[in-house]
């Protein structure tokens, strides 16, 4: 298929339906090259002043849908044409200014689900459209005129390079996205329409998650405040922005992440069942009186101390070590505790060779692959051993709660 | 100490000889280097070199026991903290280590010695010393190498390239850089800009594919054996094809006893083996046909298929050392350097020469004409071939006049000292 056949040049309605396509920047480059102030000013002038389109309401409605975790953007209509693209660009600016991860997540979820719905509407049309959409996003895809059978019941005209396939689906938790469960040949994964659309949905979500940051803003937070100051000089934008902020406030969105509670040592409570594989192995080594290297000892002390284990208990744990000396150990442990060091991160533990996520006995899937967060609708990776412990405990509490709820239900049914 | 001084002198002479011929890794300036010292086994890392000449000079002056360069590229490879190095990407690395492979020879040539009572035995070390008066948990372990285990490691490299990397991943074998590690196995490096950008989690997907870990037969279509096993036939791509071709290969064994033996390796009971043998023609027909085919055999339900497929996957998958591939800050042995636990050279091998590569001869660089006197210091040294000569087995206390090629090997393996 040659590039001059690009369907996106002849079918602008696809751009209105999929405003996240990169071809929009080329097609509307005159507007795209405006700076944020010029763009916002131009947008209000064109749509509000000249055409009386209520941009405020449109944007507000998107935020409302996102906050309410809806599956589609209620106010989204491909017939709105170019406006869909400009609204998408506006969202980019607003999310950057809000700098609120929770809101960005929700907008990303909403837009990606909306993308899925719109992509599914293409399903009865030619697969060729999906080829051009993928190519537009820079994905390495191949198109076959004659469909290829990939399962007993499914055929496809498309394959995606395995690197793009892996990257697009890495945060999804279902077994369908795993490379090992797909038809891989000569570097390409033959993929059904449904599965490709699911990956594109994830792609859109990830693209929106990037809105919150620019490379510069990480180093220079002033960039954000300066931009807000400049843009709120435009009265119409100021009103829109304030409305959104009020909306977020009024909905009292829980801005906390999934797991925030830190577990603490309590006499009689066995916390070790929640420990990460690295700590479990170190404890098992200590129990077997195997020597620990310096970094392992320090890490174990920092970890137990973070969970507020009493010093005597920590010393007791080390007592089985072959070279244990009460005085020296007490001094070293007290010194480490006094310094208040926190345990190493998973990245550091990997470098030190202490990470045991793949250990035959203690290895843990959550450590290796992360876990699915329902709130954030994505896979969260474990980056710290304390985080792992907290996740394990939360899951265990949730299991207990679930059992209780189930128990109550059963009781209710029985009473009936 | 005298032994170490002696080995170091010979290693130094080798590195002097390499002054203009030590191979360079790609992107030398962006790699971190690390060295393990002979004295106290201290790892010196976070070192960067501006040129190959400076690196060679370093080797001549410091004569490390082991030498590594990073699989990763960094903007500042010599920064002392990983966070400050500015990671740029990492080659895709596969490590096949005879130590991890399921070989029977380990039982014969690996051995342990109790550090308390000196009792020794072959195979894996026990948890407790079998001597009832000792019961120590500390053992000196000596792992050995032989033709069988290194041949198995080589076969795994061939399997990795010819059954996975080339046909499935589309990676041309000429872009696979193969190295003999200088001791127990082979490394395979792929230097590709896109692959270099893969995160550790993303690399796990590749490893899962190559090993067959986390395969889901349900996703692949093993749901309704009465109407067909999804797309399990030889025309499929990916794992269903591999599984079916393997099954066809096994079922094509004509001799029934041999077929029974082969099937017994896949955790099937007598009845299941009987059913499979009875229906083998029918199964082969299903594998070679493209129609929806009935797979339900009397006494062989979906669980049995799953069990058989699971065991076939274990047989088909490649035995790579998983942590090596998924670690994006791995240090890998440097080509052309000497392995301090064998004295053998880390050798780069072109694919076309892999078949004929002899790990007991090609990486040996020390002379067979110069001799040294040494004494065996462990209860038993298994036999070993170095170049064309087979040496050993030796017993504790034996004093031997040996050529440098085998002598240095025994000193590096720490099973002998200079006499």
PDB file of N, CA and C in Angstrom, chain A residues 138 140 149-153 161-167 170 175-188 190 195 288-289 291 322 347-348 350-351 357-358 365 367-370 381-382, chain B residues 45 82 137-138 166-171 192 194-195 197-206 208-209 212-220 230-231 237-240 290 292 322-323 326-329:
ATOM      1  N   UNK A 138       2.241   5.916  14.055  1.00  0.00           N
ATOM      2  CA  UNK A 138       3.651   5.514  14.017  1.00  0.00           C
ATOM      3  C   UNK A 138       3.846   4.047  14.334  1.00  0.00           C
ATOM      4  N   UNK A 140       4.157   0.106  13.516  1.00  0.00           N
ATOM      5  CA  UNK A 140       4.638  -0.695  12.399  1.00  0.00           C
ATOM      6  C   UNK A 140       3.609  -1.812  12.134  1.00  0.00           C
ATOM      7  N   UNK A 149      -6.248 -16.470   8.271  1.00  0.00           N
ATOM      8  CA  UNK A 149      -6.948 -17.133   9.365  1.00  0.00           C
ATOM      9  C   UNK A 149      -6.043 -17.156  10.599  1.00  0.00           C
ATOM     10  N   UNK A 150      -6.551 -16.656  11.713  1.00  0.00           N
ATOM     11  CA  UNK A 150      -5.701 -16.683  12.920  1.00  0.00           C
ATOM     12  C   UNK A 150      -6.233 -17.608  14.012  1.00  0.00           C
ATOM     13  N   UNK A 151      -7.529 -17.857  14.009  1.00  0.00           N
ATOM     14  CA  UNK A 151      -8.052 -18.887  14.914  1.00  0.00           C
ATOM     15  C   UNK A 151      -9.081 -19.669  14.094  1.00  0.00           C
ATOM     16  N   UNK A 152      -9.737 -20.622  14.736  1.00  0.00           N
ATOM     17  CA  UNK A 152     -10.705 -21.431  14.006  1.00  0.00           C
ATOM     18  C   UNK A 152     -11.814 -20.574  13.425  1.00  0.00           C
ATOM     19  N   UNK A 153     -12.111 -19.454  14.121  1.00  0.00           N
ATOM     20  CA  UNK A 153     -13.244 -18.643  13.675  1.00  0.00           C
ATOM     21  C   UNK A 153     -12.858 -17.230  13.227  1.00  0.00           C
ATOM     22  N   UNK A 161       3.874  -5.131  14.358  1.00  0.00           N
ATOM     23  CA  UNK A 161       5.220  -5.563  14.759  1.00  0.00           C
ATOM     24  C   UNK A 161       5.225  -5.875  16.257  1.00  0.00           C
ATOM     25  N   UNK A 162       5.987  -6.913  16.628  1.00  0.00           N
ATOM     26  CA  UNK A 162       5.890  -7.391  18.018  1.00  0.00           C
ATOM     27  C   UNK A 162       6.305  -6.327  19.036  1.00  0.00           C
ATOM     28  N   UNK A 163       7.212  -5.428  18.672  1.00  0.00           N
ATOM     29  CA  UNK A 163       7.646  -4.406  19.641  1.00  0.00           C
ATOM     30  C   UNK A 163       6.473  -3.458  19.940  1.00  0.00           C
ATOM     31  N   UNK A 164       5.779  -3.025  18.886  1.00  0.00           N
ATOM     32  CA  UNK A 164       4.618  -2.153  19.096  1.00  0.00           C
ATOM     33  C   UNK A 164       3.519  -2.900  19.843  1.00  0.00           C
ATOM     34  N   UNK A 165       3.346  -4.169  19.499  1.00  0.00           N
ATOM     35  CA  UNK A 165       2.328  -4.986  20.157  1.00  0.00           C
ATOM     36  C   UNK A 165       2.604  -5.051  21.666  1.00  0.00           C
ATOM     37  N   UNK A 166       3.836  -5.318  22.020  1.00  0.00           N
ATOM     38  CA  UNK A 166       4.192  -5.420  23.437  1.00  0.00           C
ATOM     39  C   UNK A 166       3.983  -4.071  24.120  1.00  0.00           C
ATOM     40  N   UNK A 167       4.496  -3.016  23.473  1.00  0.00           N
ATOM     41  CA  UNK A 167       4.435  -1.697  24.108  1.00  0.00           C
ATOM     42  C   UNK A 167       2.999  -1.229  24.327  1.00  0.00           C
ATOM     43  N   UNK A 170       1.292  -3.457  27.308  1.00  0.00           N
ATOM     44  CA  UNK A 170       2.043  -3.865  28.503  1.00  0.00           C
ATOM     45  C   UNK A 170       1.290  -3.594  29.815  1.00  0.00           C
ATOM     46  N   UNK A 175      -4.985 -12.023  29.448  1.00  0.00           N
ATOM     47  CA  UNK A 175      -4.053 -12.961  28.817  1.00  0.00           C
ATOM     48  C   UNK A 175      -3.984 -12.777  27.303  1.00  0.00           C
ATOM     49  N   UNK A 176      -4.986 -12.105  26.735  1.00  0.00           N
ATOM     50  CA  UNK A 176      -5.021 -11.929  25.287  1.00  0.00           C
ATOM     51  C   UNK A 176      -3.897 -11.032  24.781  1.00  0.00           C
ATOM     52  N   UNK A 177      -3.456 -10.115  25.654  1.00  0.00           N
ATOM     53  CA  UNK A 177      -2.433  -9.183  25.182  1.00  0.00           C
ATOM     54  C   UNK A 177      -1.027  -9.778  25.296  1.00  0.00           C
ATOM     55  N   UNK A 178      -0.908 -10.935  25.920  1.00  0.00           N
ATOM     56  CA  UNK A 178       0.425 -11.508  26.084  1.00  0.00           C
ATOM     57  C   UNK A 178       0.935 -12.064  24.759  1.00  0.00           C
ATOM     58  N   UNK A 179       2.181 -11.734  24.469  1.00  0.00           N
ATOM     59  CA  UNK A 179       2.771 -12.155  23.205  1.00  0.00           C
ATOM     60  C   UNK A 179       2.702 -13.674  23.031  1.00  0.00           C
ATOM     61  N   UNK A 180       2.911 -14.393  24.122  1.00  0.00           N
ATOM     62  CA  UNK A 180       2.958 -15.849  24.054  1.00  0.00           C
ATOM     63  C   UNK A 180       1.608 -16.438  23.606  1.00  0.00           C
ATOM     64  N   UNK A 181       0.543 -15.663  23.786  1.00  0.00           N
ATOM     65  CA  UNK A 181      -0.790 -16.162  23.415  1.00  0.00           C
ATOM     66  C   UNK A 181      -1.256 -15.623  22.072  1.00  0.00           C
ATOM     67  N   UNK A 182      -0.316 -15.164  21.258  1.00  0.00           N
ATOM     68  CA  UNK A 182      -0.685 -14.610  19.961  1.00  0.00           C
ATOM     69  C   UNK A 182       0.099 -15.255  18.827  1.00  0.00           C
ATOM     70  N   UNK A 183      -0.459 -15.052  17.620  1.00  0.00           N
ATOM     71  CA  UNK A 183       0.175 -15.647  16.445  1.00  0.00           C
ATOM     72  C   UNK A 183       1.304 -14.746  15.971  1.00  0.00           C
ATOM     73  N   UNK A 184       2.518 -15.145  16.304  1.00  0.00           N
ATOM     74  CA  UNK A 184       3.698 -14.341  15.955  1.00  0.00           C
ATOM     75  C   UNK A 184       4.459 -15.048  14.846  1.00  0.00           C
ATOM     76  N   UNK A 185       4.738 -14.294  13.785  1.00  0.00           N
ATOM     77  CA  UNK A 185       5.507 -14.878  12.687  1.00  0.00           C
ATOM     78  C   UNK A 185       6.318 -13.788  11.998  1.00  0.00           C
ATOM     79  N   UNK A 186       7.600 -14.043  11.813  1.00  0.00           N
ATOM     80  CA  UNK A 186       8.512 -13.109  11.140  1.00  0.00           C
ATOM     81  C   UNK A 186       8.438 -11.695  11.706  1.00  0.00           C
ATOM     82  N   UNK A 187       8.282 -11.605  12.997  1.00  0.00           N
ATOM     83  CA  UNK A 187       8.320 -10.301  13.667  1.00  0.00           C
ATOM     84  C   UNK A 187       6.966  -9.634  13.815  1.00  0.00           C
ATOM     85  N   UNK A 188       5.926 -10.210  13.228  1.00  0.00           N
ATOM     86  CA  UNK A 188       4.612  -9.564  13.261  1.00  0.00           C
ATOM     87  C   UNK A 188       3.572 -10.438  13.963  1.00  0.00           C
ATOM     88  N   UNK A 190      -0.198 -11.410  14.171  1.00  0.00           N
ATOM     89  CA  UNK A 190      -1.469 -11.360  13.438  1.00  0.00           C
ATOM     90  C   UNK A 190      -2.558 -11.113  14.471  1.00  0.00           C
ATOM     91  N   UNK A 195      -9.048  -7.229  19.104  1.00  0.00           N
ATOM     92  CA  UNK A 195      -7.865  -7.084  19.955  1.00  0.00           C
ATOM     93  C   UNK A 195      -7.065  -5.850  19.569  1.00  0.00           C
ATOM     94  N   UNK A 288      18.230 -19.921  58.571  1.00  0.00           N
ATOM     95  CA  UNK A 288      19.108 -21.072  58.313  1.00  0.00           C
ATOM     96  C   UNK A 288      20.554 -20.764  58.699  1.00  0.00           C
ATOM     97  N   UNK A 289      20.728 -19.638  59.415  1.00  0.00           N
ATOM     98  CA  UNK A 289      22.059 -19.197  59.859  1.00  0.00           C
ATOM     99  C   UNK A 289      23.035 -18.981  58.708  1.00  0.00           C
ATOM    100  N   UNK A 291      25.065 -16.533  56.271  1.00  0.00           N
ATOM    101  CA  UNK A 291      25.527 -15.156  56.385  1.00  0.00           C
ATOM    102  C   UNK A 291      24.874 -14.253  55.356  1.00  0.00           C
ATOM    103  N   UNK A 322      25.837 -16.460  61.816  1.00  0.00           N
ATOM    104  CA  UNK A 322      27.044 -17.107  62.325  1.00  0.00           C
ATOM    105  C   UNK A 322      28.004 -16.138  63.010  1.00  0.00           C
ATOM    106  N   UNK A 347      14.327  -0.770  42.105  1.00  0.00           N
ATOM    107  CA  UNK A 347      15.360  -0.571  41.081  1.00  0.00           C
ATOM    108  C   UNK A 347      16.743  -0.744  41.698  1.00  0.00           C
ATOM    109  N   UNK A 348      16.892  -0.165  42.886  1.00  0.00           N
ATOM    110  CA  UNK A 348      18.189  -0.248  43.567  1.00  0.00           C
ATOM    111  C   UNK A 348      18.464  -1.698  43.978  1.00  0.00           C
ATOM    112  N   UNK A 350      17.462  -4.332  42.539  1.00  0.00           N
ATOM    113  CA  UNK A 350      17.859  -5.113  41.351  1.00  0.00           C
ATOM    114  C   UNK A 350      19.339  -4.915  41.089  1.00  0.00           C
ATOM    115  N   UNK A 351      19.770  -3.661  41.195  1.00  0.00           N
ATOM    116  CA  UNK A 351      21.187  -3.357  40.953  1.00  0.00           C
ATOM    117  C   UNK A 351      22.080  -4.071  41.963  1.00  0.00           C
ATOM    118  N   UNK A 357      12.251 -11.214  42.718  1.00  0.00           N
ATOM    119  CA  UNK A 357      10.910 -11.395  42.161  1.00  0.00           C
ATOM    120  C   UNK A 357      10.776 -12.689  41.357  1.00  0.00           C
ATOM    121  N   UNK A 358      11.899 -13.196  40.866  1.00  0.00           N
ATOM    122  CA  UNK A 358      11.851 -14.434  40.085  1.00  0.00           C
ATOM    123  C   UNK A 358      12.270 -15.655  40.897  1.00  0.00           C
ATOM    124  N   UNK A 365       4.205 -12.892  41.553  1.00  0.00           N
ATOM    125  CA  UNK A 365       3.700 -12.346  40.287  1.00  0.00           C
ATOM    126  C   UNK A 365       3.464 -10.833  40.386  1.00  0.00           C
ATOM    127  N   UNK A 367       5.089  -8.737  42.130  1.00  0.00           N
ATOM    128  CA  UNK A 367       6.401  -8.101  42.034  1.00  0.00           C
ATOM    129  C   UNK A 367       6.836  -7.995  40.564  1.00  0.00           C
ATOM    130  N   UNK A 368       6.585  -9.066  39.838  1.00  0.00           N
ATOM    131  CA  UNK A 368       7.059  -9.114  38.449  1.00  0.00           C
ATOM    132  C   UNK A 368       6.194  -8.282  37.527  1.00  0.00           C
ATOM    133  N   UNK A 369       4.893  -8.377  37.693  1.00  0.00           N
ATOM    134  CA  UNK A 369       4.011  -7.789  36.687  1.00  0.00           C
ATOM    135  C   UNK A 369       3.178  -6.628  37.195  1.00  0.00           C
ATOM    136  N   UNK A 370       3.212  -6.353  38.487  1.00  0.00           N
ATOM    137  CA  UNK A 370       2.365  -5.313  39.052  1.00  0.00           C
ATOM    138  C   UNK A 370       0.969  -5.854  39.317  1.00  0.00           C
ATOM    139  N   UNK A 381       2.807  -0.829  38.703  1.00  0.00           N
ATOM    140  CA  UNK A 381       4.024  -1.611  38.921  1.00  0.00           C
ATOM    141  C   UNK A 381       4.521  -1.436  40.363  1.00  0.00           C
ATOM    142  N   UNK A 382       5.128  -2.466  40.877  1.00  0.00           N
ATOM    143  CA  UNK A 382       5.696  -2.373  42.222  1.00  0.00           C
ATOM    144  C   UNK A 382       7.080  -1.735  42.104  1.00  0.00           C
TER     145      UNK A 382
ATOM    146  N   UNK B  45      33.218  -1.157  39.951  1.00  0.00           N
ATOM    147  CA  UNK B  45      32.344  -0.849  38.819  1.00  0.00           C
ATOM    148  C   UNK B  45      32.184   0.650  38.614  1.00  0.00           C
ATOM    149  N   UNK B  82      23.392   4.890  39.881  1.00  0.00           N
ATOM    150  CA  UNK B  82      22.683   4.457  38.676  1.00  0.00           C
ATOM    151  C   UNK B  82      21.769   5.569  38.150  1.00  0.00           C
ATOM    152  N   UNK B 137      25.740 -27.031  57.677  1.00  0.00           N
ATOM    153  CA  UNK B 137      24.964 -26.594  56.510  1.00  0.00           C
ATOM    154  C   UNK B 137      25.850 -25.864  55.499  1.00  0.00           C
ATOM    155  N   UNK B 138      27.150 -25.850  55.792  1.00  0.00           N
ATOM    156  CA  UNK B 138      28.043 -25.090  54.893  1.00  0.00           C
ATOM    157  C   UNK B 138      28.880 -26.034  54.033  1.00  0.00           C
ATOM    158  N   UNK B 166      14.502 -16.174  14.780  1.00  0.00           N
ATOM    159  CA  UNK B 166      14.391 -15.939  13.333  1.00  0.00           C
ATOM    160  C   UNK B 166      12.965 -16.159  12.804  1.00  0.00           C
ATOM    161  N   UNK B 167      12.366 -17.330  13.035  1.00  0.00           N
ATOM    162  CA  UNK B 167      11.039 -17.522  12.420  1.00  0.00           C
ATOM    163  C   UNK B 167       9.929 -16.699  13.066  1.00  0.00           C
ATOM    164  N   UNK B 168       9.982 -16.495  14.363  1.00  0.00           N
ATOM    165  CA  UNK B 168       8.880 -15.810  15.043  1.00  0.00           C
ATOM    166  C   UNK B 168       9.140 -14.311  15.193  1.00  0.00           C
ATOM    167  N   UNK B 169      10.326 -13.970  15.653  1.00  0.00           N
ATOM    168  CA  UNK B 169      10.613 -12.552  15.905  1.00  0.00           C
ATOM    169  C   UNK B 169      11.187 -11.846  14.675  1.00  0.00           C
ATOM    170  N   UNK B 170      11.493 -12.591  13.642  1.00  0.00           N
ATOM    171  CA  UNK B 170      12.014 -11.992  12.420  1.00  0.00           C
ATOM    172  C   UNK B 170      13.394 -11.388  12.596  1.00  0.00           C
ATOM    173  N   UNK B 171      14.134 -11.875  13.583  1.00  0.00           N
ATOM    174  CA  UNK B 171      15.486 -11.342  13.819  1.00  0.00           C
ATOM    175  C   UNK B 171      16.472 -12.213  13.044  1.00  0.00           C
ATOM    176  N   UNK B 192      19.786  -3.640  18.659  1.00  0.00           N
ATOM    177  CA  UNK B 192      18.805  -3.055  17.755  1.00  0.00           C
ATOM    178  C   UNK B 192      18.199  -1.858  18.490  1.00  0.00           C
ATOM    179  N   UNK B 194      15.392  -0.284  18.405  1.00  0.00           N
ATOM    180  CA  UNK B 194      14.032  -0.405  18.940  1.00  0.00           C
ATOM    181  C   UNK B 194      13.990  -1.365  20.131  1.00  0.00           C
ATOM    182  N   UNK B 195      14.716  -2.464  20.008  1.00  0.00           N
ATOM    183  CA  UNK B 195      14.744  -3.423  21.121  1.00  0.00           C
ATOM    184  C   UNK B 195      15.416  -2.815  22.347  1.00  0.00           C
ATOM    185  N   UNK B 197      15.075  -0.029  23.491  1.00  0.00           N
ATOM    186  CA  UNK B 197      14.162   0.847  24.238  1.00  0.00           C
ATOM    187  C   UNK B 197      13.160   0.060  25.085  1.00  0.00           C
ATOM    188  N   UNK B 198      13.155  -1.250  24.995  1.00  0.00           N
ATOM    189  CA  UNK B 198      12.171  -2.035  25.753  1.00  0.00           C
ATOM    190  C   UNK B 198      12.482  -2.004  27.250  1.00  0.00           C
ATOM    191  N   UNK B 199      11.419  -1.835  28.037  1.00  0.00           N
ATOM    192  CA  UNK B 199      11.594  -1.835  29.492  1.00  0.00           C
ATOM    193  C   UNK B 199      11.767  -3.279  29.969  1.00  0.00           C
ATOM    194  N   UNK B 200      12.038  -3.392  31.243  1.00  0.00           N
ATOM    195  CA  UNK B 200      12.216  -4.719  31.816  1.00  0.00           C
ATOM    196  C   UNK B 200      10.924  -5.545  31.698  1.00  0.00           C
ATOM    197  N   UNK B 201       9.791  -4.901  31.984  1.00  0.00           N
ATOM    198  CA  UNK B 201       8.498  -5.600  31.883  1.00  0.00           C
ATOM    199  C   UNK B 201       8.228  -6.029  30.442  1.00  0.00           C
ATOM    200  N   UNK B 202       8.608  -5.182  29.509  1.00  0.00           N
ATOM    201  CA  UNK B 202       8.380  -5.507  28.093  1.00  0.00           C
ATOM    202  C   UNK B 202       9.297  -6.654  27.649  1.00  0.00           C
ATOM    203  N   UNK B 203      10.501  -6.694  28.197  1.00  0.00           N
ATOM    204  CA  UNK B 203      11.417  -7.798  27.863  1.00  0.00           C
ATOM    205  C   UNK B 203      10.867  -9.125  28.397  1.00  0.00           C
ATOM    206  N   UNK B 204      10.148  -9.046  29.498  1.00  0.00           N
ATOM    207  CA  UNK B 204       9.566 -10.267  30.050  1.00  0.00           C
ATOM    208  C   UNK B 204       8.592 -10.920  29.060  1.00  0.00           C
ATOM    209  N   UNK B 205       7.925 -10.107  28.277  1.00  0.00           N
ATOM    210  CA  UNK B 205       7.004 -10.647  27.266  1.00  0.00           C
ATOM    211  C   UNK B 205       7.774 -11.512  26.263  1.00  0.00           C
ATOM    212  N   UNK B 206       8.951 -11.036  25.896  1.00  0.00           N
ATOM    213  CA  UNK B 206       9.786 -11.800  24.950  1.00  0.00           C
ATOM    214  C   UNK B 206      10.239 -13.103  25.609  1.00  0.00           C
ATOM    215  N   UNK B 208       8.797 -14.669  28.081  1.00  0.00           N
ATOM    216  CA  UNK B 208       7.640 -15.559  28.238  1.00  0.00           C
ATOM    217  C   UNK B 208       7.363 -16.299  26.931  1.00  0.00           C
ATOM    218  N   UNK B 209       7.501 -15.596  25.824  1.00  0.00           N
ATOM    219  CA  UNK B 209       7.255 -16.238  24.533  1.00  0.00           C
ATOM    220  C   UNK B 209       8.284 -17.346  24.291  1.00  0.00           C
ATOM    221  N   UNK B 212       7.726 -20.097  26.896  1.00  0.00           N
ATOM    222  CA  UNK B 212       6.376 -20.659  26.968  1.00  0.00           C
ATOM    223  C   UNK B 212       5.718 -20.388  28.317  1.00  0.00           C
ATOM    224  N   UNK B 213       6.379 -19.573  29.143  1.00  0.00           N
ATOM    225  CA  UNK B 213       5.786 -19.234  30.448  1.00  0.00           C
ATOM    226  C   UNK B 213       4.499 -18.438  30.247  1.00  0.00           C
ATOM    227  N   UNK B 214       3.556 -18.657  31.118  1.00  0.00           N
ATOM    228  CA  UNK B 214       2.281 -17.918  31.116  1.00  0.00           C
ATOM    229  C   UNK B 214       1.461 -18.120  29.842  1.00  0.00           C
ATOM    230  N   UNK B 215       1.686 -19.219  29.163  1.00  0.00           N
ATOM    231  CA  UNK B 215       0.872 -19.510  27.974  1.00  0.00           C
ATOM    232  C   UNK B 215      -0.552 -19.858  28.451  1.00  0.00           C
ATOM    233  N   UNK B 216      -1.536 -19.423  27.699  1.00  0.00           N
ATOM    234  CA  UNK B 216      -2.921 -19.769  28.042  1.00  0.00           C
ATOM    235  C   UNK B 216      -3.515 -20.563  26.878  1.00  0.00           C
ATOM    236  N   UNK B 217      -3.752 -21.835  27.115  1.00  0.00           N
ATOM    237  CA  UNK B 217      -4.319 -22.658  26.041  1.00  0.00           C
ATOM    238  C   UNK B 217      -5.762 -22.251  25.764  1.00  0.00           C
ATOM    239  N   UNK B 218      -6.397 -21.682  26.782  1.00  0.00           N
ATOM    240  CA  UNK B 218      -7.770 -21.213  26.582  1.00  0.00           C
ATOM    241  C   UNK B 218      -7.778 -20.087  25.558  1.00  0.00           C
ATOM    242  N   UNK B 219      -6.875 -19.116  25.749  1.00  0.00           N
ATOM    243  CA  UNK B 219      -6.801 -18.004  24.794  1.00  0.00           C
ATOM    244  C   UNK B 219      -6.461 -18.541  23.402  1.00  0.00           C
ATOM    245  N   UNK B 220      -5.617 -19.546  23.356  1.00  0.00           N
ATOM    246  CA  UNK B 220      -5.196 -20.083  22.057  1.00  0.00           C
ATOM    247  C   UNK B 220      -6.251 -20.997  21.430  1.00  0.00           C
ATOM    248  N   UNK B 230      -9.704 -24.993  18.583  1.00  0.00           N
ATOM    249  CA  UNK B 230      -9.440 -23.657  18.072  1.00  0.00           C
ATOM    250  C   UNK B 230      -8.660 -23.762  16.784  1.00  0.00           C
ATOM    251  N   UNK B 231      -7.473 -23.232  16.808  1.00  0.00           N
ATOM    252  CA  UNK B 231      -6.671 -23.264  15.596  1.00  0.00           C
ATOM    253  C   UNK B 231      -5.403 -24.073  15.815  1.00  0.00           C
ATOM    254  N   UNK B 237       0.182 -20.009  13.394  1.00  0.00           N
ATOM    255  CA  UNK B 237       1.476 -19.385  13.698  1.00  0.00           C
ATOM    256  C   UNK B 237       1.675 -19.465  15.201  1.00  0.00           C
ATOM    257  N   UNK B 238       2.887 -19.150  15.632  1.00  0.00           N
ATOM    258  CA  UNK B 238       3.153 -19.083  17.066  1.00  0.00           C
ATOM    259  C   UNK B 238       3.112 -20.436  17.754  1.00  0.00           C
ATOM    260  N   UNK B 239       2.718 -20.439  19.005  1.00  0.00           N
ATOM    261  CA  UNK B 239       2.794 -21.642  19.825  1.00  0.00           C
ATOM    262  C   UNK B 239       1.900 -22.790  19.362  1.00  0.00           C
ATOM    263  N   UNK B 240       0.654 -22.521  18.904  1.00  0.00           N
ATOM    264  CA  UNK B 240      -0.153 -23.675  18.461  1.00  0.00           C
ATOM    265  C   UNK B 240       0.569 -24.499  17.389  1.00  0.00           C
ATOM    266  N   UNK B 290      -6.787 -28.560   7.586  1.00  0.00           N
ATOM    267  CA  UNK B 290      -7.142 -27.193   7.943  1.00  0.00           C
ATOM    268  C   UNK B 290      -8.606 -27.080   8.338  1.00  0.00           C
ATOM    269  N   UNK B 292     -12.083 -27.673  10.629  1.00  0.00           N
ATOM    270  CA  UNK B 292     -12.409 -27.764  12.043  1.00  0.00           C
ATOM    271  C   UNK B 292     -12.473 -29.245  12.360  1.00  0.00           C
ATOM    272  N   UNK B 322      16.244 -16.306  32.792  1.00  0.00           N
ATOM    273  CA  UNK B 322      15.269 -15.212  32.671  1.00  0.00           C
ATOM    274  C   UNK B 322      15.764 -13.882  33.253  1.00  0.00           C
ATOM    275  N   UNK B 323      16.288 -13.865  34.486  1.00  0.00           N
ATOM    276  CA  UNK B 323      16.686 -12.564  35.046  1.00  0.00           C
ATOM    277  C   UNK B 323      17.685 -11.795  34.166  1.00  0.00           C
ATOM    278  N   UNK B 326      15.713  -9.887  31.389  1.00  0.00           N
ATOM    279  CA  UNK B 326      14.808  -8.798  31.792  1.00  0.00           C
ATOM    280  C   UNK B 326      15.520  -7.693  32.569  1.00  0.00           C
ATOM    281  N   UNK B 327      16.762  -7.930  32.941  1.00  0.00           N
ATOM    282  CA  UNK B 327      17.507  -6.919  33.702  1.00  0.00           C
ATOM    283  C   UNK B 327      18.103  -5.902  32.728  1.00  0.00           C
ATOM    284  N   UNK B 328      17.730  -4.641  32.885  1.00  0.00           N
ATOM    285  CA  UNK B 328      18.239  -3.649  31.927  1.00  0.00           C
ATOM    286  C   UNK B 328      19.501  -2.941  32.438  1.00  0.00           C
ATOM    287  N   UNK B 329      20.067  -3.445  33.526  1.00  0.00           N
ATOM    288  CA  UNK B 329      21.337  -2.863  33.977  1.00  0.00           C
ATOM    289  C   UNK B 329      22.388  -3.969  34.139  1.00  0.00           C
TER     290      UNK B 329
END
